[in-house]
Short mmCIF file of C-alpha atoms in Angstrom, two decimals:
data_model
loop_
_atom_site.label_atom_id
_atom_site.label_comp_id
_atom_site.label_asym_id
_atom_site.label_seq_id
_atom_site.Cartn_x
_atom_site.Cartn_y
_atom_site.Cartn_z
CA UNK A 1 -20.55 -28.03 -0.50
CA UNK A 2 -20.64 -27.00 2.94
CA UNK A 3 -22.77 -23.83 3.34
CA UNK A 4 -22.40 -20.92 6.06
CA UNK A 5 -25.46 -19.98 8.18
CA UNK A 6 -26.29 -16.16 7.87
CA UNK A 7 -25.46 -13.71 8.99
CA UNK A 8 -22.38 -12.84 6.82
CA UNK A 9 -19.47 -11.08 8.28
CA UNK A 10 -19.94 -7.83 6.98
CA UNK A 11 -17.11 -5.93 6.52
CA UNK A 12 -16.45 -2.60 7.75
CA UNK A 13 -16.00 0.12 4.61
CA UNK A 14 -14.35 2.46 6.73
CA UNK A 15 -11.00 0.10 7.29
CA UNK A 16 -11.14 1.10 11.32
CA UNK A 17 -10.89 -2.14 12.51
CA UNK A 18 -9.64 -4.31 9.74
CA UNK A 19 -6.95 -5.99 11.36
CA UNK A 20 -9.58 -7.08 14.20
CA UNK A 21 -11.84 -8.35 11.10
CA UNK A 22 -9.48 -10.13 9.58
CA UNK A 23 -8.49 -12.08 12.80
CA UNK A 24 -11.83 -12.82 13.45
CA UNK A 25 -12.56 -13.93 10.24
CA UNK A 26 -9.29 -16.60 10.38
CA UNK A 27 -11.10 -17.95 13.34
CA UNK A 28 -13.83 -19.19 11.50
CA UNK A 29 -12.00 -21.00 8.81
CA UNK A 30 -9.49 -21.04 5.36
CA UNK A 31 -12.31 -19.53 3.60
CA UNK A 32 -15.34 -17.58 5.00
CA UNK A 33 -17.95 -15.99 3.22
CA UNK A 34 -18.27 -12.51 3.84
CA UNK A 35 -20.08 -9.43 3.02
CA UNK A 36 -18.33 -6.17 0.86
CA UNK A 37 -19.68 -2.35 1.15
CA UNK A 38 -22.88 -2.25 -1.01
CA UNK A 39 -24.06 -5.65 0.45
CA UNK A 40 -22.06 -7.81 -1.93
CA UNK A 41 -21.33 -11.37 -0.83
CA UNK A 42 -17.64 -12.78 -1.59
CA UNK A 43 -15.26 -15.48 -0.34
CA UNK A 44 -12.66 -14.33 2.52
CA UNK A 45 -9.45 -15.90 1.68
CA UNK A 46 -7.33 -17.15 5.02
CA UNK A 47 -3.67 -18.07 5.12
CA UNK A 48 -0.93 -17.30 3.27
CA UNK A 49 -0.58 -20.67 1.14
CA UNK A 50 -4.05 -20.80 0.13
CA UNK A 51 -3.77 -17.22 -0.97
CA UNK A 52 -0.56 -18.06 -2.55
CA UNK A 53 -2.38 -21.06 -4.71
CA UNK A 54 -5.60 -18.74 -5.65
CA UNK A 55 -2.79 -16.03 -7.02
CA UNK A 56 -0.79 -18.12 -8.67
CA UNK A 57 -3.00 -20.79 -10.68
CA UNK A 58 -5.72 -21.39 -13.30
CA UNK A 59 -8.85 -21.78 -10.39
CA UNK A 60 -9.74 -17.79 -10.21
CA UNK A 61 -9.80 -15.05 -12.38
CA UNK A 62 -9.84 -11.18 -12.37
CA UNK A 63 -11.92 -10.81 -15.22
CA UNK A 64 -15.38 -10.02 -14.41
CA UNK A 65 -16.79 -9.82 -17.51
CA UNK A 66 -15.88 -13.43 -18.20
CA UNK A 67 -16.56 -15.05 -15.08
CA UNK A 68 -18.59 -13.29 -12.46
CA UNK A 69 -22.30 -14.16 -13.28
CA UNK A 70 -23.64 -11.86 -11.16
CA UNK A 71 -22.05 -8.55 -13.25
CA UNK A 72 -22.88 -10.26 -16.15
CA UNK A 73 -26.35 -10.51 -16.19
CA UNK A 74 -26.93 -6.96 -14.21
CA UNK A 75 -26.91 -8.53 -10.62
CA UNK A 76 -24.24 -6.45 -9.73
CA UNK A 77 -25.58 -2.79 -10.15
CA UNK A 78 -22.71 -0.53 -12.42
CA UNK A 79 -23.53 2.05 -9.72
CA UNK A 80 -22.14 -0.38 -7.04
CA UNK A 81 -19.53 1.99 -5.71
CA UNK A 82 -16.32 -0.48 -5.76
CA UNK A 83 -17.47 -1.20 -9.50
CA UNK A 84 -14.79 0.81 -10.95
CA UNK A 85 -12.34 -1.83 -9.74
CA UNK A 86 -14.47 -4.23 -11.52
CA UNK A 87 -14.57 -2.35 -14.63
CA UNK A 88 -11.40 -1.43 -15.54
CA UNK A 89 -9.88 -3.47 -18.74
CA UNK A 90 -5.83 -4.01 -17.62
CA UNK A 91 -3.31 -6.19 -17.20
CA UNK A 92 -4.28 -6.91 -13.27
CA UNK A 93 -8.24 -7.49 -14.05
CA UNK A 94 -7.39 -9.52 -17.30
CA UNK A 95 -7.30 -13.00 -17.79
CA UNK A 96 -5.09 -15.83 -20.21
CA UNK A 97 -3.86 -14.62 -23.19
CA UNK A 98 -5.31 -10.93 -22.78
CA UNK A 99 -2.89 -10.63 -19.29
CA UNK A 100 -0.01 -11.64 -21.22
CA UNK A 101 -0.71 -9.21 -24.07
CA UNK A 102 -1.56 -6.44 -21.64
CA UNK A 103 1.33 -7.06 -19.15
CA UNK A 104 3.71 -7.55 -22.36
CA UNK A 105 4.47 -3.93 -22.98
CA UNK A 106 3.95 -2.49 -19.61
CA UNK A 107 7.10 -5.02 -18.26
CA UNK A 108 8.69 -3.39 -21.33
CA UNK A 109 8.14 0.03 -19.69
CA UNK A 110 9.40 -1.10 -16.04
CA UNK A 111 12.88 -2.40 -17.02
CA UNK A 112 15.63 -2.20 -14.42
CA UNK A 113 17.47 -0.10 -17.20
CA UNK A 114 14.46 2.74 -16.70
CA UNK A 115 14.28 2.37 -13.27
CA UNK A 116 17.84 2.57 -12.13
CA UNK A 117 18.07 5.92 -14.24
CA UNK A 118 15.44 7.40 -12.32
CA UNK A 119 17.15 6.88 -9.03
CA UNK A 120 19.13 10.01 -8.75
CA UNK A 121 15.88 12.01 -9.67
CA UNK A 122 14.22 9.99 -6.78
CA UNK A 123 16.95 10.92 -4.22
CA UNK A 124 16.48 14.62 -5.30
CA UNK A 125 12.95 14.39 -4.88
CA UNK A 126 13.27 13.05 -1.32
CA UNK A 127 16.19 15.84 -0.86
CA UNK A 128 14.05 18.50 -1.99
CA UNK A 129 11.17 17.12 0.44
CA UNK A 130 13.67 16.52 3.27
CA UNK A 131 14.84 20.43 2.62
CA UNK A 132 11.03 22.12 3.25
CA UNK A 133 10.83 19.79 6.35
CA UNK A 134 14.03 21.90 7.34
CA UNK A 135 12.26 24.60 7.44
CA UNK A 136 9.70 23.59 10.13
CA UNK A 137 10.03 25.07 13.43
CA UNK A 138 10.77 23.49 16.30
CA UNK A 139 8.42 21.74 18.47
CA UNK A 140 5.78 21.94 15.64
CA UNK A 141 3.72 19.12 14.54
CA UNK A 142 3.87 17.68 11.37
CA UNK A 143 1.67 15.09 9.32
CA UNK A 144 4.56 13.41 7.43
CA UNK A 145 2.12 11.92 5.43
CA UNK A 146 0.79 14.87 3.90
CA UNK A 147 4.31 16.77 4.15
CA UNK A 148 6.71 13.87 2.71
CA UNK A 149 5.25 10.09 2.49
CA UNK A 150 2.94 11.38 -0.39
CA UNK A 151 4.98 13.72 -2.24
CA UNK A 152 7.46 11.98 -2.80
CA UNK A 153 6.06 8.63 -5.02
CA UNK A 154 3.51 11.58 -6.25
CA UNK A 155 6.53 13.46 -7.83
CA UNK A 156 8.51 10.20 -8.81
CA UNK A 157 5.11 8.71 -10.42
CA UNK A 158 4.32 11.79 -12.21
CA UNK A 159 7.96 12.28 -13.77
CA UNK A 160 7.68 8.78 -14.99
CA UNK A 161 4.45 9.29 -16.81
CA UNK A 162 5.29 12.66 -17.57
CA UNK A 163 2.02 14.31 -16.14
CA UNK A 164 2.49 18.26 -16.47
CA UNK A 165 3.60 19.99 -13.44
CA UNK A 166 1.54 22.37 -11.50
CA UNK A 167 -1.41 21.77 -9.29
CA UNK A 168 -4.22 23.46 -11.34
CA UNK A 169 -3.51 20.83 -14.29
CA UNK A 170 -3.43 17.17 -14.29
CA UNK A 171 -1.08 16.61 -11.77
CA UNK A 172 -2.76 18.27 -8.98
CA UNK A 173 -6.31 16.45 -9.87
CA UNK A 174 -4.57 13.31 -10.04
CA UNK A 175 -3.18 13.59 -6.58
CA UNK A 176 -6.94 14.35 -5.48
CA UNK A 177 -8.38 11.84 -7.33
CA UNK A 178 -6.54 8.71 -6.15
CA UNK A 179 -6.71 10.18 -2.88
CA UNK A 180 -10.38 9.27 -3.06
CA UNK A 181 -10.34 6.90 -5.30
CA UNK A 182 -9.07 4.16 -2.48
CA UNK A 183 -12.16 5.31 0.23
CA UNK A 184 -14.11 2.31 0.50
CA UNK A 185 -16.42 4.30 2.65
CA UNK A 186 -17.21 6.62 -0.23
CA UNK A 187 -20.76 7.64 -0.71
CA UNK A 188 -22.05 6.43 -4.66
CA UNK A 189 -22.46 9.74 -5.71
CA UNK A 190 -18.66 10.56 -4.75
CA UNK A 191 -17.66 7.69 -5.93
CA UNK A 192 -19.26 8.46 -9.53
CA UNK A 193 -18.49 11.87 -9.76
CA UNK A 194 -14.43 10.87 -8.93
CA UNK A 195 -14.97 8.48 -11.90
CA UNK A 196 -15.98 11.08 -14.27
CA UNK A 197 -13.27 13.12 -13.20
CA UNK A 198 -10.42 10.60 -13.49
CA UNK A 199 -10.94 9.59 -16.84
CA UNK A 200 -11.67 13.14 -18.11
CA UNK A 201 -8.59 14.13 -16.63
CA UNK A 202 -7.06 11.27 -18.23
CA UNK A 203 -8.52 12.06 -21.42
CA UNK A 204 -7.20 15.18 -21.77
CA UNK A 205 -3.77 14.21 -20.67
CA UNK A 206 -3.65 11.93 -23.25
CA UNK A 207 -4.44 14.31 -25.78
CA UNK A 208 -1.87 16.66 -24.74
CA UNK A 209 0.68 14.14 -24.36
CA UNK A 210 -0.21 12.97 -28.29
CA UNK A 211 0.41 16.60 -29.20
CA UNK A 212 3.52 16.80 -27.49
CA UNK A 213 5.29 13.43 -27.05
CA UNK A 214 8.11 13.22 -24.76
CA UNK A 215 10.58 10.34 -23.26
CA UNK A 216 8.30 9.04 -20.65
CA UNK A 217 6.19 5.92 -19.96
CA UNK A 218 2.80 7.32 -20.98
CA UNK A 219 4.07 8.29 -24.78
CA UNK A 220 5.64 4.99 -25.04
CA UNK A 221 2.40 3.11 -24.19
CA UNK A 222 0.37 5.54 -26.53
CA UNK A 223 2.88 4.20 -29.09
CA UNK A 224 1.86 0.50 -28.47
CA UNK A 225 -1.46 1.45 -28.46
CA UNK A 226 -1.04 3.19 -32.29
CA UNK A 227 0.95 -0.01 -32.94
CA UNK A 228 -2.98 -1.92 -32.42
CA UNK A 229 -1.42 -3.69 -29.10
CA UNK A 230 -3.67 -2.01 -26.63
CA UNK A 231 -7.57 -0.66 -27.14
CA UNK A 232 -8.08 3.29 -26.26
CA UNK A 233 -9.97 1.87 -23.05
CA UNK A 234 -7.29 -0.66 -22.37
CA UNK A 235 -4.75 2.06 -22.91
CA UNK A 236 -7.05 4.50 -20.34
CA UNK A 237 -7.60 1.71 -17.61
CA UNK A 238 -3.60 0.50 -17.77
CA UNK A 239 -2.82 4.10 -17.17
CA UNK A 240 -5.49 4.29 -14.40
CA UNK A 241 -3.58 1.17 -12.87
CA UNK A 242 -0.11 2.46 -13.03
CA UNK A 243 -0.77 5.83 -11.62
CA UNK A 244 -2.68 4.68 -9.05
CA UNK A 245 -0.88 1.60 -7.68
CA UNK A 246 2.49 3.30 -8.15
CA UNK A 247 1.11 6.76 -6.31
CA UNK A 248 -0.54 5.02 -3.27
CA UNK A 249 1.27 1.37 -2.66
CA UNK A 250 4.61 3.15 -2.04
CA UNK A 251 3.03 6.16 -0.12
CA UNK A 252 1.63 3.49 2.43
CA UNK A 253 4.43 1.84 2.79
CA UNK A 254 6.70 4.84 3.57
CA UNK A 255 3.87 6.26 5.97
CA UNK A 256 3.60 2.42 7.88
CA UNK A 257 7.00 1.70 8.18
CA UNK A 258 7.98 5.10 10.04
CA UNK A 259 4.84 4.52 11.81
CA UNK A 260 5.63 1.19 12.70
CA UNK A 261 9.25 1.81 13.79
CA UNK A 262 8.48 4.69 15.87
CA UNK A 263 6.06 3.09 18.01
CA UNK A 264 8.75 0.17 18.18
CA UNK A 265 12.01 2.17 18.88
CA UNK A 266 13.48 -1.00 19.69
CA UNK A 267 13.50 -1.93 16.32
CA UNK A 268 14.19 1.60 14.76
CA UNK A 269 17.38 0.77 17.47
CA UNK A 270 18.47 -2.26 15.24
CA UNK A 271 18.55 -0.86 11.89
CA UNK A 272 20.53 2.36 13.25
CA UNK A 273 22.77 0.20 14.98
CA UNK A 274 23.06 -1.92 11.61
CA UNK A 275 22.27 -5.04 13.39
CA UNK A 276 19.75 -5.71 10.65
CA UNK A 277 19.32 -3.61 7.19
CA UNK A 278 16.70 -1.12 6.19
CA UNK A 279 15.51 -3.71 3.61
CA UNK A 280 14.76 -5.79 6.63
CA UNK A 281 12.59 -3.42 8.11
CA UNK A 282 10.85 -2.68 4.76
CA UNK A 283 10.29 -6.16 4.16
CA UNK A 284 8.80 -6.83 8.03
CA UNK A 285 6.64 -3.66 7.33
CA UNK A 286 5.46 -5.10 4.31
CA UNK A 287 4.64 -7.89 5.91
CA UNK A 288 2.95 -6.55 9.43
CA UNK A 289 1.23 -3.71 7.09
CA UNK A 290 0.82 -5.11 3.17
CA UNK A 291 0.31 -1.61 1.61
CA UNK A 292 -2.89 -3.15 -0.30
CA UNK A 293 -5.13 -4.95 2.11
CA UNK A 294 -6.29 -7.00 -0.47
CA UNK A 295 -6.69 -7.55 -4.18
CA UNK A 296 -9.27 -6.30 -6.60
CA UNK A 297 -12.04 -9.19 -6.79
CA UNK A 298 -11.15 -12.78 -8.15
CA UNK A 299 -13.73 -15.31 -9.72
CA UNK A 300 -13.81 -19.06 -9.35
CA UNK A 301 -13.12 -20.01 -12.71
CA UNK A 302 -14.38 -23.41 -11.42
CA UNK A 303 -15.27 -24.76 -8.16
CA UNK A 304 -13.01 -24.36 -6.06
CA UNK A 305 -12.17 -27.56 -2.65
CA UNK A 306 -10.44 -25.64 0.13
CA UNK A 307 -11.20 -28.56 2.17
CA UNK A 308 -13.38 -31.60 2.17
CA UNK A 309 -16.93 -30.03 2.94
CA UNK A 310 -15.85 -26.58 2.05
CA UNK A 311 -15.81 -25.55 -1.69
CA UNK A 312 -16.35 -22.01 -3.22
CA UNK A 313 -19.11 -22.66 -5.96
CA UNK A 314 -17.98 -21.37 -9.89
CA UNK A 315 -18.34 -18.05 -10.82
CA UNK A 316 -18.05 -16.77 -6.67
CA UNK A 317 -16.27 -13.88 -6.38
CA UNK A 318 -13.00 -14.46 -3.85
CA UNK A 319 -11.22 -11.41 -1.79
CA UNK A 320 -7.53 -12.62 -1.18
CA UNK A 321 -6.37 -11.02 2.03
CA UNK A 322 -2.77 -9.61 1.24
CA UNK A 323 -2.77 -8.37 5.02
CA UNK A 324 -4.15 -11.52 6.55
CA UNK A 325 -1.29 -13.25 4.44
CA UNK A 326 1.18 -11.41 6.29
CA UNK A 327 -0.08 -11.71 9.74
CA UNK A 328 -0.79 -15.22 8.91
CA UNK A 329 -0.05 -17.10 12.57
CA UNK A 330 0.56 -20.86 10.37
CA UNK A 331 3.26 -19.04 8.94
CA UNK A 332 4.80 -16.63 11.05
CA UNK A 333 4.39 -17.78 14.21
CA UNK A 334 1.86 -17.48 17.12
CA UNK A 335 3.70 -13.63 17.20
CA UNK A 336 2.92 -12.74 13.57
CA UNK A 337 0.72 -9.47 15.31
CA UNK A 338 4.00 -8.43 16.24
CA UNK A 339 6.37 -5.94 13.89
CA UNK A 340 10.01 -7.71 14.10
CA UNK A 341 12.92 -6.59 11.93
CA UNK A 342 14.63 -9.26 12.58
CA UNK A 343 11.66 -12.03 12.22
CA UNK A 344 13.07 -14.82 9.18
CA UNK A 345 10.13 -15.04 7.95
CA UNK A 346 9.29 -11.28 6.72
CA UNK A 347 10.00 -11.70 3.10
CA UNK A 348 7.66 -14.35 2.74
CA UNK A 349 4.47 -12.38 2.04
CA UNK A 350 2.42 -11.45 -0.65
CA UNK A 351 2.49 -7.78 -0.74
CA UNK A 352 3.15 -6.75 -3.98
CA UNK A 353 0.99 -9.88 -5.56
CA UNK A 354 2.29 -13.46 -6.44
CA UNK A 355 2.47 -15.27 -9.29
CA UNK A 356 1.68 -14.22 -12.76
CA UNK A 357 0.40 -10.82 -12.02
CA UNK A 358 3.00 -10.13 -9.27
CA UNK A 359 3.73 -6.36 -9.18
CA UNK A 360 5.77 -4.97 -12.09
CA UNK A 361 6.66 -1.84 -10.11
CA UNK A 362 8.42 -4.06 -6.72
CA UNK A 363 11.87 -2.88 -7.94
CA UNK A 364 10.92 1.03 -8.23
CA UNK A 365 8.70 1.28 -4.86
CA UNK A 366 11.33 -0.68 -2.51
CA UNK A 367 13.95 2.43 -4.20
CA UNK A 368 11.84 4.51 -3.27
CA UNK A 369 10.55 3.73 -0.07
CA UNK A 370 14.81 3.01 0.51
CA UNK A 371 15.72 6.42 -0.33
CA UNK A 372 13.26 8.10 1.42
CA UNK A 373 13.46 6.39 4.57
CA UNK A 374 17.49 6.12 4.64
CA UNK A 375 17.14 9.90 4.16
CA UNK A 376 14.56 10.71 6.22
CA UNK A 377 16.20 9.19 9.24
CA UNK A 378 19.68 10.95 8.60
CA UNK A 379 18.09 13.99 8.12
CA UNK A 380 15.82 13.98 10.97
CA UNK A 381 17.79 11.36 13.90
CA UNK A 382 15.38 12.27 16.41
CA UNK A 383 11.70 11.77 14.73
CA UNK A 384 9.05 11.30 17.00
CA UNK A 385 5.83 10.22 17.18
CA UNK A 386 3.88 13.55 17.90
CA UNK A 387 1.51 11.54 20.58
CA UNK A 388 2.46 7.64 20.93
CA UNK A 389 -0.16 7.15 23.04
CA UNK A 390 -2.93 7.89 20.12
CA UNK A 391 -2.72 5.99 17.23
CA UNK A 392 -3.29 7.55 14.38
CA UNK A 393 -6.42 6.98 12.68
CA UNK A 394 -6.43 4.28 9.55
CA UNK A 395 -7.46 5.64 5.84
CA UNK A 396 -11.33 5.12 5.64
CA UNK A 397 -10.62 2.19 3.19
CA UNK A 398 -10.37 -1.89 3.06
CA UNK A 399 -8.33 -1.88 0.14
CA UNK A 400 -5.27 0.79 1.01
CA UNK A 401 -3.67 0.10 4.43
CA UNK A 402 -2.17 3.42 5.51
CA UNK A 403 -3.10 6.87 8.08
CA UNK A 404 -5.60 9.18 7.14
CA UNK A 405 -2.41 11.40 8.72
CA UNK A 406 1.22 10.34 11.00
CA UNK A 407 1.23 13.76 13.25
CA UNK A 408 5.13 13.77 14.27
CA UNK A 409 8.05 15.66 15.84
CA UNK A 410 10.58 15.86 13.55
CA UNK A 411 13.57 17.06 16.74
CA UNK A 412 11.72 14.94 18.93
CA UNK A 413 10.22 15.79 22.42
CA UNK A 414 11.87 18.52 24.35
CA UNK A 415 13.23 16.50 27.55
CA UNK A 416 12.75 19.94 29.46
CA UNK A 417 15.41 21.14 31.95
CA UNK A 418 18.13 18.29 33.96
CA UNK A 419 17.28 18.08 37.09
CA UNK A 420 19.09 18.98 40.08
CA UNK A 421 19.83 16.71 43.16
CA UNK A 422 17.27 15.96 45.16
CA UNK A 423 18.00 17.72 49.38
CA UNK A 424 20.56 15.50 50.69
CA UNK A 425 21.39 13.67 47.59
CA UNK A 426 24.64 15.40 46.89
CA UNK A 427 26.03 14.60 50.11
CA UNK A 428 25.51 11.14 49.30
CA UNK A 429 27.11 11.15 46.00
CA UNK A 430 30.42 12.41 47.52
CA UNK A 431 30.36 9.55 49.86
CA UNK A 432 29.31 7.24 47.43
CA UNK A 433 32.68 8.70 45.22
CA UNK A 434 35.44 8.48 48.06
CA UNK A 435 38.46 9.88 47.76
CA UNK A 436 39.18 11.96 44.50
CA UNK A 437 35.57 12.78 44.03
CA UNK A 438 34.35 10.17 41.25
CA UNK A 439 32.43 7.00 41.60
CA UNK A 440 33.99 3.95 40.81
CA UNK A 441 31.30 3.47 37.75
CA UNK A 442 31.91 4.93 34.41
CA UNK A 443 28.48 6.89 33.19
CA UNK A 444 27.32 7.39 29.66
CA UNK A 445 29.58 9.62 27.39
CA UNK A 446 28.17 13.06 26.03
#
């Protein structure tokens, strides 16, 4: 096995630079041994068919507390702040037969029957959303983030689950909770005290919803779990994965691909002019900015050859790199930094997972993220970014890929008076007309 010399890339908890990590990491091979927040060594995975392979087959797993040595005999401190995502029993962390017998009744709660039922309710959520953006004044600056590209899924993810409305109850500590529950750069006592609070606010939602069962998701998994399917934890930790994933994949997604078409009007220029779709655009923004960075940890089952001399030794943990997938340059081209609607290769990523535990939600987010940027465009023709010359600053996380805010102008920049012609210029005009007083070139119609 060929072995790195220290010192370990050591990646930046904050997210600030991640893209700039990432490419330096591809520069030093398929596979790189780096080092996580809390000073926990892992394998950086490179490229988007060798992430593709460690997704898809039988040489990594999720589940830690089969096959990552180090969390099994107490290496790994349980006060290692990313060791919720290590934790958590579901159908993403699972492994074999428990995957298939967690995923099971979860696909049976995302069918396209359920989902295409819930789209009119979606485009009235974006509608009602679109409506208070109405009533912003002109020339004020908004952080659509805040004010539409999290309310929406918030709303849509809530309804499905049927989480309460109002903001003092569950729903309004969930939306706090996952806000912080992505910060990589979270201190340990934050992080432990936003674990208490999610599953006691989970707790108690699940009592109330077995009090008062209703038709949405969450009674019909508390029904498997009665049925002896699913474990009260496994039925928690599922419930922390849904909510969560569904709340902030589709929320970064919205906020990058307004992001990224604004500072590329260019391209916002295509899809209005129909020379490409909106799914194009969502599918290049998934690819130039994968919502997740990367995926909760993976173990080599076995060792692993990338390459001859390189192997990752069993029972390594392994980070594969949904956004150095996308901006993979073997792949997409020595441009693949570049955001292109109308690049062939943008569906070819791995943003919403691959293989086995590929995401069960795809159909409902790309809705979603349709309806609210269709509408949101309509609505609002002349969106701006409030200052393209600052861009805004990245969530302090290496797992969610978003904007800690997108400050915009929803009319646009006032262009400020026309002016008049410059001393002498209108003499020149006339000349430049001839007889009847018109140029011989036809201008742009108002």
């Amino acid at each position: 096995m060929a072995q790195q010399a220290c010192p370990f890339l050591t990646i930046d908890p904050s997210g600030q630079d991640l893209y700039g990590e990432i490419s330096r990491i591809r520069d030093q091979g398929p596979a790189v041994e780096i080092e996580l927040p809390g000073g926990v060594r892992a394998w950086w995975i490179n490229g988007l068919e060798l992430n593709k392979r460690l997704l898809a087959g039988p040489e990594t797993s999720k589940d830690a507390f089969q096959h990552w040595p180090a969390w099994i005999n107490g290496d790994i401190s349980r006060t290692w702040p990313l060791a919720i995502w290590v934790s958590v029993r579901n159908m993403v962390t699972a492994y074999g037969p428990d995957h298939s017998r967690l995923r099971k009744p979860m696909a049976a709660a995302f069918t396209k029957r359920r989902v295409d039922a819930l789209l009119p309710r979606v485009q009235e959520i974006v509608d009602r959303a679109l409506d208070g953006l109405e009533r912003v004044p002109a020339g004020e600056v908004v952080d659509l983030r805040a004010a539409f590209a999290a309310p929406v899924p918030h709303e849509v993810v809530c309804e499905l689950f049927g989480v309460p409305r109002g903001e003092d109850g569950p729903r309004g500590a969930l939306y706090r909770i996952i806000n912080r529950f992505f910060d990589t750069a979270i201190s340990l006592e934050d992080a432990q005290a936003n674990a208490v609070e999610l599953y006691g606010t989970l707790t108690a939602f699940l009592q109330d919803k077995r009090e008062h069962p209703a038709d949405d998701l969450t009674t019909a998994l508390i029904a498997v779990r009665d049925e002896g399917a699913l474990s009260e934890q496994e039925l928690m930790d599922n419930l922390i994965l849904l909510l969560t994933a569904g709340f902030e994949t589709t929320v970064n997604l919205i906020d990058n691909t307004v992001h990224s078409l604004l500072a590329h009007p260019d391209q916002l220029e295509l899809v209005r002019s129909g020379q490409v779709t909106w799914e194009d655009a969502i599918e290049e923004s998934l690819r130039f900015e994968a919502p997740g960075a990367m995926s909760g940890l993976r173990y080599a089952v076995e060792d692993i050859e990338i390459e001859p001399g390189l192997t990752i030794p069993k029972g390594d943990p392994v980070v594969v790199s949904f956004a150095g997938a996308g901006r993979d340059p073997e792949r997409h081209g020595p441009d693949a930094e570049r955001f292109d609607v109308t690049r062939t290769t943008s569906r070819d990523h791995v943003s919403f997972g691959h293989g086995v535990h590929h995401c069960l939600g795809r159909p409902l987010a790309m809705a979603e993220a349709t309806a609210a940027l269709t509408s949101l465009f309509d609505r609002f023709p002349r969106l701006a970014l409030a200052d393209p010359s600052r861009p805004p600053k990245r969530l302090r996380s290496i797992i969610s890929t978003g904007h800690q805010e997108l400050p915009v102008l929803l009319h646009g920049r006032d262009p400020g008076p026309v002016p008049g012609p410059r001393p002498g210029e209108a003499e020149a005009i006339r000349k430049l007309a001839g007889p009847g007083g018109t140029s011989g070139t036809t201008g742009p119609r108002g």
